[in-house]
Short mmCIF file of C-alpha atoms and ligand atoms in Angstrom, two decimals:
data_model
loop_
_atom_site.label_atom_id
_atom_site.label_comp_id
_atom_site.label_asym_id
_atom_site.label_seq_id
_atom_site.Cartn_x
_atom_site.Cartn_y
_atom_site.Cartn_z
CA MET A 125 72.63 99.18 177.41
CA SER A 126 71.82 98.69 174.05
CA GLN A 127 72.02 96.22 171.35
CA LEU A 128 74.71 96.97 168.44
CA VAL A 129 73.16 98.81 165.78
CA PHE A 130 74.21 97.81 162.38
CA ASP A 131 74.34 101.42 160.68
CA GLU A 132 76.58 103.20 158.33
CA ASP A 133 79.20 103.23 160.45
CA MET A 134 79.06 99.66 161.58
CA ALA A 135 78.79 98.78 157.78
CA ARG A 136 82.04 100.43 157.13
CA GLN A 137 83.99 98.85 160.20
CA LEU A 138 82.82 95.53 159.19
CA GLU A 139 83.64 95.92 155.86
CA ALA A 140 87.42 96.07 157.03
CA VAL A 141 86.87 93.15 159.21
CA TYR A 142 85.30 90.80 156.59
CA HIS A 143 88.52 90.87 154.63
CA THR A 144 90.65 89.53 157.18
CA ARG A 145 92.42 86.28 157.49
CA ASP A 146 90.25 84.53 160.22
CA VAL A 147 86.63 85.84 158.50
CA LEU A 148 88.09 84.33 155.16
CA ARG A 149 88.79 81.18 157.13
CA ARG A 150 85.23 81.34 158.65
CA ARG A 151 83.34 81.92 155.45
CA GLN A 152 85.48 78.96 153.61
CA LEU A 153 83.95 76.70 156.73
CA VAL A 154 80.77 77.79 155.90
CA ARG A 155 80.72 77.27 152.42
CA GLU A 156 82.03 73.86 152.85
CA ALA A 157 79.46 73.04 155.21
CA LEU A 158 76.63 74.39 152.91
CA GLY A 159 77.83 72.75 150.05
CA ALA A 160 76.06 74.88 147.33
CA ALA A 161 75.67 73.29 143.96
CA PRO A 162 75.55 74.73 140.37
CA GLY A 163 71.81 75.53 139.70
CA GLU A 164 70.64 75.66 143.49
CA ARG A 165 68.64 78.73 144.91
CA ILE A 166 70.28 79.80 148.35
CA LEU A 167 69.06 82.15 150.84
CA ASP A 168 71.25 84.29 153.28
CA VAL A 169 69.59 85.23 156.21
CA GLY A 170 71.24 88.24 157.67
CA CYS A 171 72.94 88.68 154.86
CA GLY A 172 75.20 91.96 155.99
CA ALA A 173 77.53 93.16 153.28
CA GLY A 174 76.70 90.42 150.95
CA PHE A 175 80.18 88.49 151.32
CA TYR A 176 78.75 85.14 151.23
CA ALA A 177 76.04 86.37 148.52
CA VAL A 178 78.99 87.13 146.10
CA GLU A 179 80.83 83.89 146.86
CA LEU A 180 77.89 81.69 146.50
CA LEU A 181 76.83 83.32 142.99
CA GLU A 182 79.91 82.10 141.82
CA GLN A 183 78.93 78.36 143.02
CA VAL A 184 75.50 78.45 142.15
CA GLY A 185 76.22 79.98 138.38
CA ALA A 186 74.04 81.30 136.01
CA GLU A 187 71.25 78.78 136.78
CA GLY A 188 71.06 79.33 140.23
CA SER A 189 70.61 82.39 142.53
CA VAL A 190 70.76 83.86 145.86
CA VAL A 191 68.35 85.68 148.21
CA GLY A 192 69.68 87.96 150.81
CA VAL A 193 67.52 89.30 153.71
CA ASP A 194 68.73 91.77 156.36
CA ASN A 195 66.81 94.35 158.32
CA SER A 196 69.39 97.08 158.25
CA PRO A 197 68.99 99.16 155.07
CA GLN A 198 72.81 100.38 155.50
CA MET A 199 74.22 96.83 154.90
CA LEU A 200 71.80 95.70 152.46
CA ALA A 201 73.12 99.15 150.24
CA VAL A 202 76.69 97.63 150.45
CA ALA A 203 75.40 94.04 149.43
CA VAL A 204 73.40 95.31 146.82
CA GLY A 205 76.64 97.18 145.62
CA ARG A 206 78.69 94.24 146.04
CA CYS A 207 76.28 91.94 143.79
CA GLN A 208 76.06 94.38 141.00
CA GLY A 209 75.78 92.89 137.71
CA HIS A 210 74.62 89.55 139.03
CA ASP A 211 70.61 89.65 137.91
CA ASN A 212 70.27 86.32 139.90
CA ALA A 213 70.78 88.01 143.03
CA SER A 214 67.94 89.62 144.93
CA PHE A 215 67.88 91.72 148.40
CA HIS A 216 65.09 92.26 150.49
CA GLN A 217 64.86 94.30 154.05
CA ALA A 218 62.84 92.41 156.43
CA ASP A 219 63.25 90.74 159.76
CA ALA A 220 64.62 87.24 160.16
CA THR A 221 61.50 86.10 162.04
CA SER A 222 59.29 87.18 158.54
CA LEU A 223 61.02 86.22 155.65
CA PRO A 224 59.99 87.77 152.43
CA VAL A 225 60.14 84.21 150.49
CA GLN A 226 57.75 81.70 149.56
CA ASP A 227 57.03 78.38 151.30
CA GLU A 228 59.52 75.54 150.10
CA SER A 229 61.19 77.71 147.58
CA VAL A 230 64.88 77.59 148.45
CA ASP A 231 67.40 74.39 148.24
CA ALA A 232 69.57 75.95 151.15
CA ALA A 233 69.89 78.72 153.66
CA LEU A 234 72.73 79.94 155.98
CA CYS A 235 72.43 82.60 158.63
CA VAL A 236 76.02 83.37 159.95
CA GLN A 237 76.15 85.37 163.14
CA VAL A 238 72.73 86.69 162.94
CA LEU A 239 70.57 84.60 165.41
CA GLU A 240 72.52 86.18 168.62
CA TYR A 241 71.08 89.14 167.39
CA VAL A 242 67.37 87.99 167.05
CA PRO A 243 65.25 87.91 170.25
CA ASP A 244 62.89 84.82 169.02
CA ALA A 245 65.82 83.13 167.49
CA THR A 246 63.43 80.03 167.39
CA ALA A 247 60.85 81.82 165.17
CA ALA A 248 63.29 82.82 162.83
CA LEU A 249 64.72 79.06 162.12
CA ALA A 250 60.92 78.18 161.90
CA GLU A 251 60.77 80.80 159.19
CA VAL A 252 63.95 79.47 157.25
CA HIS A 253 62.12 75.78 157.68
CA ARG A 254 59.31 77.14 155.97
CA ALA A 255 61.21 78.71 153.24
CA LEU A 256 63.27 75.44 152.47
CA ARG A 257 62.00 72.74 150.08
CA PRO A 258 61.75 69.21 151.66
CA GLY A 259 65.39 68.01 151.88
CA GLY A 260 66.63 71.54 152.10
CA ARG A 261 69.76 72.13 154.02
CA LEU A 262 70.66 74.89 156.94
CA VAL A 263 74.05 75.93 158.35
CA VAL A 264 73.84 78.36 161.11
CA TRP A 265 77.08 79.69 162.76
CA ASP A 266 77.19 81.56 166.09
CA VAL A 267 80.00 82.49 168.77
CA ASP A 268 79.24 81.14 172.29
CA TRP A 269 80.49 84.38 174.10
CA ALA A 270 81.22 82.65 177.35
CA THR A 271 84.09 80.72 175.28
CA VAL A 272 86.22 83.83 175.15
CA SER A 273 89.42 83.53 176.96
CA LEU A 274 91.74 86.82 177.07
CA HIS A 275 94.79 87.51 178.69
CA SER A 276 95.04 90.64 181.03
CA THR A 277 96.84 92.25 184.02
CA ASP A 278 93.75 92.69 185.57
CA PRO A 279 91.08 89.63 185.25
CA ALA A 280 88.51 91.27 187.29
CA ARG A 281 88.50 94.15 184.98
CA THR A 282 88.52 92.14 181.56
CA ALA A 283 85.75 89.94 183.50
CA ARG A 284 83.68 93.46 184.02
CA VAL A 285 84.26 94.62 179.98
CA LEU A 286 83.33 91.44 178.91
CA ARG A 287 80.42 91.15 180.86
CA THR A 288 79.36 94.68 179.50
CA PHE A 289 80.04 93.50 175.80
CA ASP A 290 77.71 90.76 176.31
CA ARG A 291 74.97 93.28 176.19
CA HIS A 292 75.81 94.12 172.65
CA LEU A 293 73.21 91.15 171.52
CA ALA A 294 70.47 89.33 172.53
CA HIS A 295 71.96 85.73 172.87
CA PRO A 296 75.58 85.78 174.44
CA SER A 297 75.26 81.86 174.46
CA LEU A 298 73.29 80.78 171.74
CA PRO A 299 74.89 77.57 170.48
CA GLN A 300 74.07 76.34 173.83
CA THR A 301 70.35 76.16 173.05
CA LEU A 302 70.61 75.81 169.41
CA THR A 303 70.27 72.08 169.11
CA ALA A 304 66.79 72.52 170.83
CA ARG A 305 65.67 75.20 169.00
CA LEU A 306 66.65 73.65 165.27
CA ARG A 307 64.79 70.66 166.64
CA SER A 308 61.48 72.55 167.76
CA ALA A 309 61.83 74.42 164.19
CA GLY A 310 61.18 71.36 162.78
CA PHE A 311 64.57 70.69 161.83
CA GLU A 312 66.55 66.91 161.50
CA GLU A 313 69.72 65.65 161.17
CA ILE A 314 71.44 68.25 163.22
CA GLY A 315 75.05 68.61 163.41
CA ILE A 316 77.68 70.33 165.19
CA GLN A 317 81.25 71.50 164.79
CA GLY A 318 83.30 73.78 167.17
CA HIS A 319 85.82 75.88 165.47
CA ALA A 320 88.57 77.57 167.94
CA PHE A 321 89.73 81.10 166.83
CA ALA A 322 92.71 81.57 168.72
CA THR A 323 95.95 84.09 168.60
CA ASN A 324 98.65 85.49 170.21
CA GLU A 325 99.02 88.96 168.20
CA LEU A 326 96.94 91.95 168.65
CA ILE A 327 96.57 92.38 164.90
CA PRO A 328 93.25 93.03 162.92
CA ASP A 329 93.88 90.05 160.69
CA ALA A 330 93.19 87.90 163.78
CA TYR A 331 89.42 87.42 165.00
CA GLY A 332 90.52 88.35 168.59
CA GLY A 333 92.81 91.11 167.21
CA SER A 334 90.06 93.03 165.22
CA LEU A 335 87.79 92.23 168.00
CA VAL A 336 89.42 94.31 170.75
CA PRO A 337 88.70 97.53 169.22
CA LEU A 338 85.29 97.13 168.74
CA ILE A 339 84.50 95.96 172.14
CA GLU A 340 86.20 98.91 173.72
CA GLN A 341 84.55 101.24 171.29
CA TYR A 342 81.07 99.53 172.47
CA VAL A 343 81.76 99.45 176.37
CA ALA A 344 83.27 103.05 176.07
CA LYS A 345 79.78 104.11 174.96
CA GLN A 346 78.11 102.93 178.15
CA LYS A 347 77.04 104.88 180.72
CA GLY A 348 80.17 105.11 183.39
CA ALA A 349 82.35 102.77 181.41
CA GLU A 350 84.37 105.08 179.07
CA ASP A 351 87.32 105.10 181.53
CA GLU A 352 87.37 101.35 182.45
CA ALA A 353 87.22 100.90 178.53
CA THR A 354 90.01 103.01 177.84
CA ALA A 355 92.25 101.57 180.34
CA TRP A 356 91.44 97.80 179.44
CA LEU A 357 92.37 98.86 175.59
CA ALA A 358 95.64 100.57 176.84
CA ASP A 359 96.22 96.99 178.79
CA GLN A 360 95.80 95.02 175.82
CA ARG A 361 97.87 97.01 173.55
CA GLU A 362 100.84 96.92 176.14
CA LEU A 363 100.24 93.12 176.27
CA GLY A 364 100.53 93.16 172.39
CA GLN A 365 103.72 94.93 172.15
CA ARG A 366 105.28 92.60 174.58
CA GLY A 367 104.38 89.94 172.67
CA GLU A 368 101.97 88.54 175.53
CA PHE A 369 98.72 88.82 173.64
CA PHE A 370 96.16 86.01 173.88
CA PHE A 371 92.69 85.61 172.89
CA ALA A 372 90.62 82.28 172.13
CA CYS A 373 87.00 81.76 171.53
CA ILE A 374 84.85 78.80 170.04
CA GLN A 375 82.56 79.39 167.23
CA PHE A 376 79.81 77.01 166.20
CA CYS A 377 78.71 75.76 162.94
CA PHE A 378 75.26 74.01 163.20
CA THR A 379 74.22 71.71 160.04
CA ALA A 380 70.36 70.76 159.94
CA THR A 381 68.04 69.44 156.92
CA ARG A 382 64.24 70.03 156.42
CA SER A 383 62.82 66.41 156.21
CA ALA A 384 62.79 65.35 152.42
C1 SAM B 30 77.61 90.42 162.51
S1 SAM B 30 76.71 90.59 160.86
C2 SAM B 30 76.78 89.35 159.91
C3 SAM B 30 76.60 89.41 158.54
C4 SAM B 30 76.69 88.38 157.68
N1 SAM B 30 76.04 87.11 157.77
C5 SAM B 30 78.19 87.86 157.50
O1 SAM B 30 78.46 86.88 158.52
O2 SAM B 30 78.86 88.29 156.54
C6 SAM B 30 74.94 90.48 161.48
C7 SAM B 30 73.61 90.87 160.36
O3 SAM B 30 72.52 90.44 161.20
C8 SAM B 30 71.77 91.50 160.40
N2 SAM B 30 70.46 91.11 161.80
C9 SAM B 30 70.48 91.51 162.89
N3 SAM B 30 69.32 91.31 163.45
C10 SAM B 30 68.83 91.12 162.41
C11 SAM B 30 67.06 90.49 162.20
N4 SAM B 30 66.21 90.32 163.20
N5 SAM B 30 66.55 90.47 161.04
C12 SAM B 30 67.17 90.45 159.69
N6 SAM B 30 68.61 90.92 160.03
C13 SAM B 30 69.25 91.01 161.22
C14 SAM B 30 72.43 92.80 161.10
O4 SAM B 30 71.93 93.74 160.22
C15 SAM B 30 73.87 92.42 160.32
O5 SAM B 30 73.76 92.97 158.90
#
């Protein structure tokens, strides 16, 4: 079993998902929590396809700047294309635990659905702390996959499928330990907000609706799980057609500061 690979194929799939209603809602919540101001220098750790970068460039204006870091060259290529024409945006391929930015050089940082993939998430937080100026702000967003609630005609099979899907990342329940990790990385004023993402429609615009095919795709690739994944997806589609689909999960927005 292996972690999800953020290659060209995944970049293409996420490109579609990141235009959907619930992901737009999430970006708005993150931007509100970050509160980027004109002239600020913002660090986006695990910037992916650059959706936040391009929106934050609007917020910080010509006097500000955005630095994006990601370890996937395929995701970075999309981000670079998206921010073309902005000479105050820069992108670097690096691991979250080894950020190519100077000490105390950024005003604020964000890290959205990235640390759950990083084995040493606390080391990544310590790196962000190093990069922030005194008084600098951080927003971290991750999903607690243990909160997923999904209706099914075969709950035992769904539990097995979700357990297998948990292996697509390093930390299925990272929010449970984020407060302690942020504190040990040196952060203060640690806040938490939980946001429910719920839907009764199996549609791509809903987070749960867009996730179901991705879960099936990942689980079907695992040894011996293909038939189970196919049957599980068929069940979800039938529930969707009958108007009985149900998905809910809680996503967590943490805010923290480096002491002034
Ligand atoms: C689910 S995507 C989120 C992208 C972006 N933050 C967003 O919300 O639009 C996760 C991203 O984290 C990146 N990533 C995963 N592990 C990483 C690591 N150890 N260091 C840097 N980036 C990493 C992936 O390449 C991918 O682009």
